[in-house]
Amino acid sequence: MNSLMLFAARWPKSVLALLLLLSLMAATQLPELRFRVSAEGMMLEQDSARAMYDRSRQLFGEDETLLLFARDARLLEPERVEKLRALEARLVALQGVSRVSSLFSLQHFRSSDGVISNAAYLAQAPENADQRQALLRESLRNPQLAEVLVSADGQALAFSIAIDPKADADALVERIEREISPLRGSFEQLFQIGSAVVSHGIQEQIKQDQQQILPLSLAVLIITMALSMGRFNAALIPILTAGVSVIWTLGLMALSGTPLNVMTAIVPALLVIIGSTEDIHLLAEYYQHGRGNPKRALVRMVRVLGMTVLLTFATTAFGFLSIATSPILLLQQFGWFASLGLLLNFLVTSLLVPAWLSLFPGRLKPRGSGGLLHQRIALALLHAAQHRPRLVNAGIILLVLGSLAFIPRIGVNNDPLAYFREDAQIPQQIDELERHLAGMQSFSIVLDAQIEGTFLQVRYLEEIQRLQQFLAETGLFDKSLSFADSIALMHVVMEEDDEAEPYLPDQDAYVKDYMKLLSKKDVANYLSADQGTARILVRHRITASQELKVALQQVQAWLDAELAPGLNPVITGESVLTQRAADHMASGQALSLLLMVLVIWGVISAVFVNLKAGLLAVIPNRLPVFLLFGAMGLLQIPLNTSTAMVAAIALGISIDDTMHFMVRYHQNSQHQADAFAALRLTVMEEAPPIFTTSLALAAGFSVLALSSFPPVVHFGLLSALVMLGALLASFLVTPILLSRVHLLSLKDMLGLRLGRRLCERCALLQGMRPWEMKKLILSGEVREFPAGTRFITQGEEGEEMYVLLEGEAEVWITNDAYAHHSIAHLLSGDVIGEVALIARTPRMANVTTRQPSRLLVLRWEDMKRMGRLYPYLASKLFHNLSSILGARLASATGA
């Protein structure tokens, strides 16, 4: 990592040219990037109900249809009827349309004196009010038309447009829109609606936000960072690194054929959020500690933060990769490309930041008072945490408990309509449709008898009718359609019973006869070719996933208890599968967060060679997550594919700040005897970058509240809340926990070399394993002294004991005449000054290095801390120390 950054600083022009070339290559792929929102992306990839859904589509045709809705008080008058007839003809000819069903195309079976006619209901426009009333009466008699394609008052009609499975649904929506736009002035209302229209509307809003809201958010982000850091360069670099990594990521998405959808559209914003935190940390280190020398500042920045940046990117990227384990395709795509984007952002940051600073170093002396203000606020929080811990802890506990109280109120909703404001055009059009016709939502109940000809028997058709009767009685659903409806209607026609409601015949032979009159396309949507599988299509207007779940449970209970055995009922359809995915979303959210926490805990535990250190990193990062879910419960914001990701982002941001804080504290504690002094210095150094990123990102994401797209609004406001929660945790919770632990790094452990002579000779290390010896040495302070340095002075009170790790030293005393008397020659492994430390007596001799030497310095505070953190190691230490003191006492008394 450090070598890569130093290479970029050494060859800045070549590195920037390479980044520009790669960005231009990636940009050439951007025109191929597509926006796509599909219901299938919101389903579980491996779902037991998915197999029946796919089989149902094979047996009965595709579910995907559009409804063309027309309403007018004089809708059935000849002029308007002819316009609609011509429109249907044009719709049938459109590429991507496989079939159009309407009063103009559906057969109207009539029997008169034994003669059967089957002309379409609107084969001719009704010329007067009586004909219009007759047409309306005959249409409403057909269960498959009433409140499905014609309203009860005859003022609204619908065209059911089946979409070819191979067609581009978005392009078809646009083609239909071009056909109906010129006719809108001829009708009170004329529009198309359906899942394809909803998806198209979502895509258009995503595009609008990408073009308008996100640039405004970035502008606010740049201005906030520039003001906070006191220089424009500090705001420009994070935007450059984010911009390059966004271009690369979107280019790879286009190259792989992955579309932008409601989830992957968040990835660019995510790269800005998490990517900028590392840039700001690097820039803060560069500007604050350069001491007027740009090259020295650059080298220090790399040396101090290079490995930390690598670790923060690794933990965050692996955390987001855990989301890719979700069985929901949208979340899989988000997880893969979020982690890939963060990897690319890491590479861009590692190359661009040092290269840019090498060419444009700027002024190293900090400008403005932002840093000082940040430091004062952070120190005030640290002071509160240090001196009023009970009050702070009580406040945090109340905050967490308050959040927990609202979490049960969070609903789960996987409904695409939730992506629109209530006053948006598409929800209003759906409301208008459902005022006159059955609901736009639907699901299927498939009865799979697995025996050819089953549903040509009256008794099984009666089972279908009983099921439809139950569905009507629940009051939860608007309409159910089935093959039994067609047979019942045909029967009353053949019986010439014009006044009766459709009813089934009493003999199977009639059903077989009626099948000869019905064309395959009339029954293909409800009956398989072998008549062994039947489908009941249920239209409804339930959009909330939880409400639909409760309704489907009632249906399933009836099927289990009442339906004749052997029919093997399965409830399926887009709305069913998306509802099942919504159920999984809550557990999947918990699983992905758990995986992220485990990754963070594991990485940090390994980095600091301490399981408690990993736990310490996880605890403060839970606070913004609690705040997030508490706010969602309080504001009744549902958990969906968009809001589910804010928690992952919360952990991503929090762990970045925590990692920087912990690494900085570890570095400072090596040179500070007092833990509070090390914490104070850490707060002073980390306050500017953490405050800058948190406040800038909170401001930038608050701008997303201006979007007309509710998921973007919720994402922006919740992300802003998370930024502030992470900021609070960084300076209020993390210091409290850090003050109770001593950090050792894996790098220090691996880098510490113990000579064989030291291990064999040092009485203080006896009985310890090499790993324990390293822990002991790193728990103290290792100092280097040049030759001739006196580090113990005769007569002074002892506060430290020493272990000579490398080099040689001489013990000597002075008498009243100040004569120099050498007492002993010390070598590697010798323990020095333990008596004065234990007994608190003045030093009895002087000790001076005879050559450059390295010494381990141990204080009482260090040993007490070891007793608290590493009790087993401390017991060995105190046992060895007792043995050394006993030997000293025996030698002094001659025992």
PDB file of C-alpha atoms in Angstrom, residues 80-186:
ATOM      1  CA  ARG A  80     -65.583   7.657 -29.558  1.00  0.00           C
ATOM      2  CA  VAL A  81     -66.163   3.957 -30.208  1.00  0.00           C
ATOM      3  CA  GLU A  82     -64.662   4.289 -33.685  1.00  0.00           C
ATOM      4  CA  LYS A  83     -61.635   6.137 -32.331  1.00  0.00           C
ATOM      5  CA  LEU A  84     -61.072   3.359 -29.813  1.00  0.00           C
ATOM      6  CA  ARG A  85     -61.541   0.699 -32.509  1.00  0.00           C
ATOM      7  CA  ALA A  86     -58.891   2.359 -34.674  1.00  0.00           C
ATOM      8  CA  LEU A  87     -56.604   2.693 -31.647  1.00  0.00           C
ATOM      9  CA  GLU A  88     -56.896  -1.030 -30.920  1.00  0.00           C
ATOM     10  CA  ALA A  89     -55.982  -1.847 -34.495  1.00  0.00           C
ATOM     11  CA  ARG A  90     -52.847   0.257 -34.179  1.00  0.00           C
ATOM     12  CA  LEU A  91     -52.009  -1.338 -30.823  1.00  0.00           C
ATOM     13  CA  VAL A  92     -52.275  -4.854 -32.253  1.00  0.00           C
ATOM     14  CA  ALA A  93     -49.794  -3.859 -34.968  1.00  0.00           C
ATOM     15  CA  LEU A  94     -47.220  -2.519 -32.508  1.00  0.00           C
ATOM     16  CA  GLN A  95     -43.968  -4.424 -32.109  1.00  0.00           C
ATOM     17  CA  GLY A  96     -43.934  -6.149 -28.744  1.00  0.00           C
ATOM     18  CA  VAL A  97     -47.730  -6.635 -28.464  1.00  0.00           C
ATOM     19  CA  SER A  98     -48.781 -10.291 -28.582  1.00  0.00           C
ATOM     20  CA  ARG A  99     -52.521  -9.836 -28.004  1.00  0.00           C
ATOM     21  CA  VAL A 100     -55.116  -7.174 -27.195  1.00  0.00           C
ATOM     22  CA  SER A 101     -58.327  -8.135 -25.400  1.00  0.00           C
ATOM     23  CA  SER A 102     -61.261  -5.732 -25.314  1.00  0.00           C
ATOM     24  CA  LEU A 103     -64.938  -5.404 -26.223  1.00  0.00           C
ATOM     25  CA  PHE A 104     -63.740  -5.002 -29.803  1.00  0.00           C
ATOM     26  CA  SER A 105     -62.093  -8.429 -29.925  1.00  0.00           C
ATOM     27  CA  LEU A 106     -63.701 -10.706 -27.324  1.00  0.00           C
ATOM     28  CA  GLN A 107     -66.455 -13.016 -28.607  1.00  0.00           C
ATOM     29  CA  HIS A 108     -70.022 -12.431 -27.498  1.00  0.00           C
ATOM     30  CA  PHE A 109     -71.793 -15.771 -27.661  1.00  0.00           C
ATOM     31  CA  ARG A 110     -75.526 -15.461 -28.267  1.00  0.00           C
ATOM     32  CA  SER A 111     -78.109 -18.089 -29.052  1.00  0.00           C
ATOM     33  CA  SER A 112     -81.421 -17.373 -30.785  1.00  0.00           C
ATOM     34  CA  ASP A 113     -83.727 -20.129 -31.971  1.00  0.00           C
ATOM     35  CA  GLY A 114     -80.839 -22.589 -31.863  1.00  0.00           C
ATOM     36  CA  VAL A 115     -78.552 -20.346 -33.911  1.00  0.00           C
ATOM     37  CA  ILE A 116     -75.314 -19.345 -32.184  1.00  0.00           C
ATOM     38  CA  SER A 117     -73.442 -16.168 -33.061  1.00  0.00           C
ATOM     39  CA  ASN A 118     -70.082 -15.128 -31.692  1.00  0.00           C
ATOM     40  CA  ALA A 119     -69.389 -11.644 -33.017  1.00  0.00           C
ATOM     41  CA  ALA A 120     -67.384  -9.298 -30.818  1.00  0.00           C
ATOM     42  CA  TYR A 121     -69.286  -7.253 -28.249  1.00  0.00           C
ATOM     43  CA  LEU A 122     -68.444  -4.041 -30.066  1.00  0.00           C
ATOM     44  CA  ALA A 123     -68.479  -5.401 -33.585  1.00  0.00           C
ATOM     45  CA  GLN A 124     -70.691  -2.394 -34.314  1.00  0.00           C
ATOM     46  CA  ALA A 125     -71.009   0.853 -32.409  1.00  0.00           C
ATOM     47  CA  PRO A 126     -74.377   1.200 -30.641  1.00  0.00           C
ATOM     48  CA  GLU A 127     -76.425   3.869 -32.394  1.00  0.00           C
ATOM     49  CA  ASN A 128     -78.803   4.872 -29.592  1.00  0.00           C
ATOM     50  CA  ALA A 129     -79.274   4.758 -25.851  1.00  0.00           C
ATOM     51  CA  ASP A 130     -81.231   1.470 -25.956  1.00  0.00           C
ATOM     52  CA  GLN A 131     -78.458  -0.278 -27.868  1.00  0.00           C
ATOM     53  CA  ARG A 132     -75.896   1.103 -25.478  1.00  0.00           C
ATOM     54  CA  GLN A 133     -77.840  -0.181 -22.496  1.00  0.00           C
ATOM     55  CA  ALA A 134     -78.220  -3.596 -24.118  1.00  0.00           C
ATOM     56  CA  LEU A 135     -74.496  -3.729 -24.848  1.00  0.00           C
ATOM     57  CA  LEU A 136     -73.661  -2.746 -21.281  1.00  0.00           C
ATOM     58  CA  ARG A 137     -76.095  -5.334 -19.860  1.00  0.00           C
ATOM     59  CA  GLU A 138     -74.629  -8.143 -21.990  1.00  0.00           C
ATOM     60  CA  SER A 139     -71.045  -7.109 -21.173  1.00  0.00           C
ATOM     61  CA  LEU A 140     -71.646  -6.997 -17.441  1.00  0.00           C
ATOM     62  CA  ARG A 141     -73.249 -10.443 -17.614  1.00  0.00           C
ATOM     63  CA  ASN A 142     -69.838 -11.844 -18.612  1.00  0.00           C
ATOM     64  CA  PRO A 143     -67.784 -12.348 -15.410  1.00  0.00           C
ATOM     65  CA  GLN A 144     -64.582 -11.914 -17.373  1.00  0.00           C
ATOM     66  CA  LEU A 145     -65.654  -8.474 -18.580  1.00  0.00           C
ATOM     67  CA  ALA A 146     -67.606  -6.982 -15.691  1.00  0.00           C
ATOM     68  CA  GLU A 147     -65.400  -4.582 -13.723  1.00  0.00           C
ATOM     69  CA  VAL A 148     -62.421  -5.991 -15.614  1.00  0.00           C
ATOM     70  CA  LEU A 149     -62.742  -4.446 -19.066  1.00  0.00           C
ATOM     71  CA  VAL A 150     -65.963  -2.459 -18.627  1.00  0.00           C
ATOM     72  CA  SER A 151     -67.252  -0.438 -15.657  1.00  0.00           C
ATOM     73  CA  ALA A 152     -70.692  -0.858 -14.147  1.00  0.00           C
ATOM     74  CA  ASP A 153     -71.846   2.537 -15.491  1.00  0.00           C
ATOM     75  CA  GLY A 154     -70.444   1.956 -18.969  1.00  0.00           C
ATOM     76  CA  GLN A 155     -68.312   5.105 -18.775  1.00  0.00           C
ATOM     77  CA  ALA A 156     -64.977   3.291 -18.569  1.00  0.00           C
ATOM     78  CA  LEU A 157     -63.400   0.659 -20.785  1.00  0.00           C
ATOM     79  CA  ALA A 158     -60.051  -1.093 -20.621  1.00  0.00           C
ATOM     80  CA  PHE A 159     -57.873  -2.809 -23.196  1.00  0.00           C
ATOM     81  CA  SER A 160     -55.761  -5.667 -21.867  1.00  0.00           C
ATOM     82  CA  ILE A 161     -52.481  -5.606 -23.806  1.00  0.00           C
ATOM     83  CA  ALA A 162     -50.370  -8.748 -23.460  1.00  0.00           C
ATOM     84  CA  ILE A 163     -46.662  -8.054 -23.825  1.00  0.00           C
ATOM     85  CA  ASP A 164     -44.509 -10.377 -25.885  1.00  0.00           C
ATOM     86  CA  PRO A 165     -41.994 -12.061 -23.488  1.00  0.00           C
ATOM     87  CA  LYS A 166     -39.131 -11.147 -25.830  1.00  0.00           C
ATOM     88  CA  ALA A 167     -40.167  -7.513 -26.185  1.00  0.00           C
ATOM     89  CA  ASP A 168     -38.536  -4.479 -24.606  1.00  0.00           C
ATOM     90  CA  ALA A 169     -41.307  -3.435 -22.221  1.00  0.00           C
ATOM     91  CA  ASP A 170     -39.910   0.087 -21.785  1.00  0.00           C
ATOM     92  CA  ALA A 171     -39.819   0.704 -25.506  1.00  0.00           C
ATOM     93  CA  LEU A 172     -43.359  -0.659 -25.832  1.00  0.00           C
ATOM     94  CA  VAL A 173     -44.622   1.711 -23.126  1.00  0.00           C
ATOM     95  CA  GLU A 174     -43.151   4.614 -25.074  1.00  0.00           C
ATOM     96  CA  ARG A 175     -44.661   3.396 -28.369  1.00  0.00           C
ATOM     97  CA  ILE A 176     -48.108   3.078 -26.789  1.00  0.00           C
ATOM     98  CA  GLU A 177     -47.729   6.539 -25.282  1.00  0.00           C
ATOM     99  CA  ARG A 178     -47.095   7.962 -28.751  1.00  0.00           C
ATOM    100  CA  GLU A 179     -50.274   6.287 -30.023  1.00  0.00           C
ATOM    101  CA  ILE A 180     -52.580   7.552 -27.289  1.00  0.00           C
ATOM    102  CA  SER A 181     -51.187  11.075 -26.820  1.00  0.00           C
ATOM    103  CA  PRO A 182     -53.053  12.579 -29.826  1.00  0.00           C
ATOM    104  CA  LEU A 183     -56.354  11.119 -28.567  1.00  0.00           C
ATOM    105  CA  ARG A 184     -56.267  12.476 -25.037  1.00  0.00           C
ATOM    106  CA  GLY A 185     -58.318  15.542 -25.966  1.00  0.00           C
ATOM    107  CA  SER A 186     -61.122  13.307 -27.211  1.00  0.00           C
TER     108      SER A 186
END
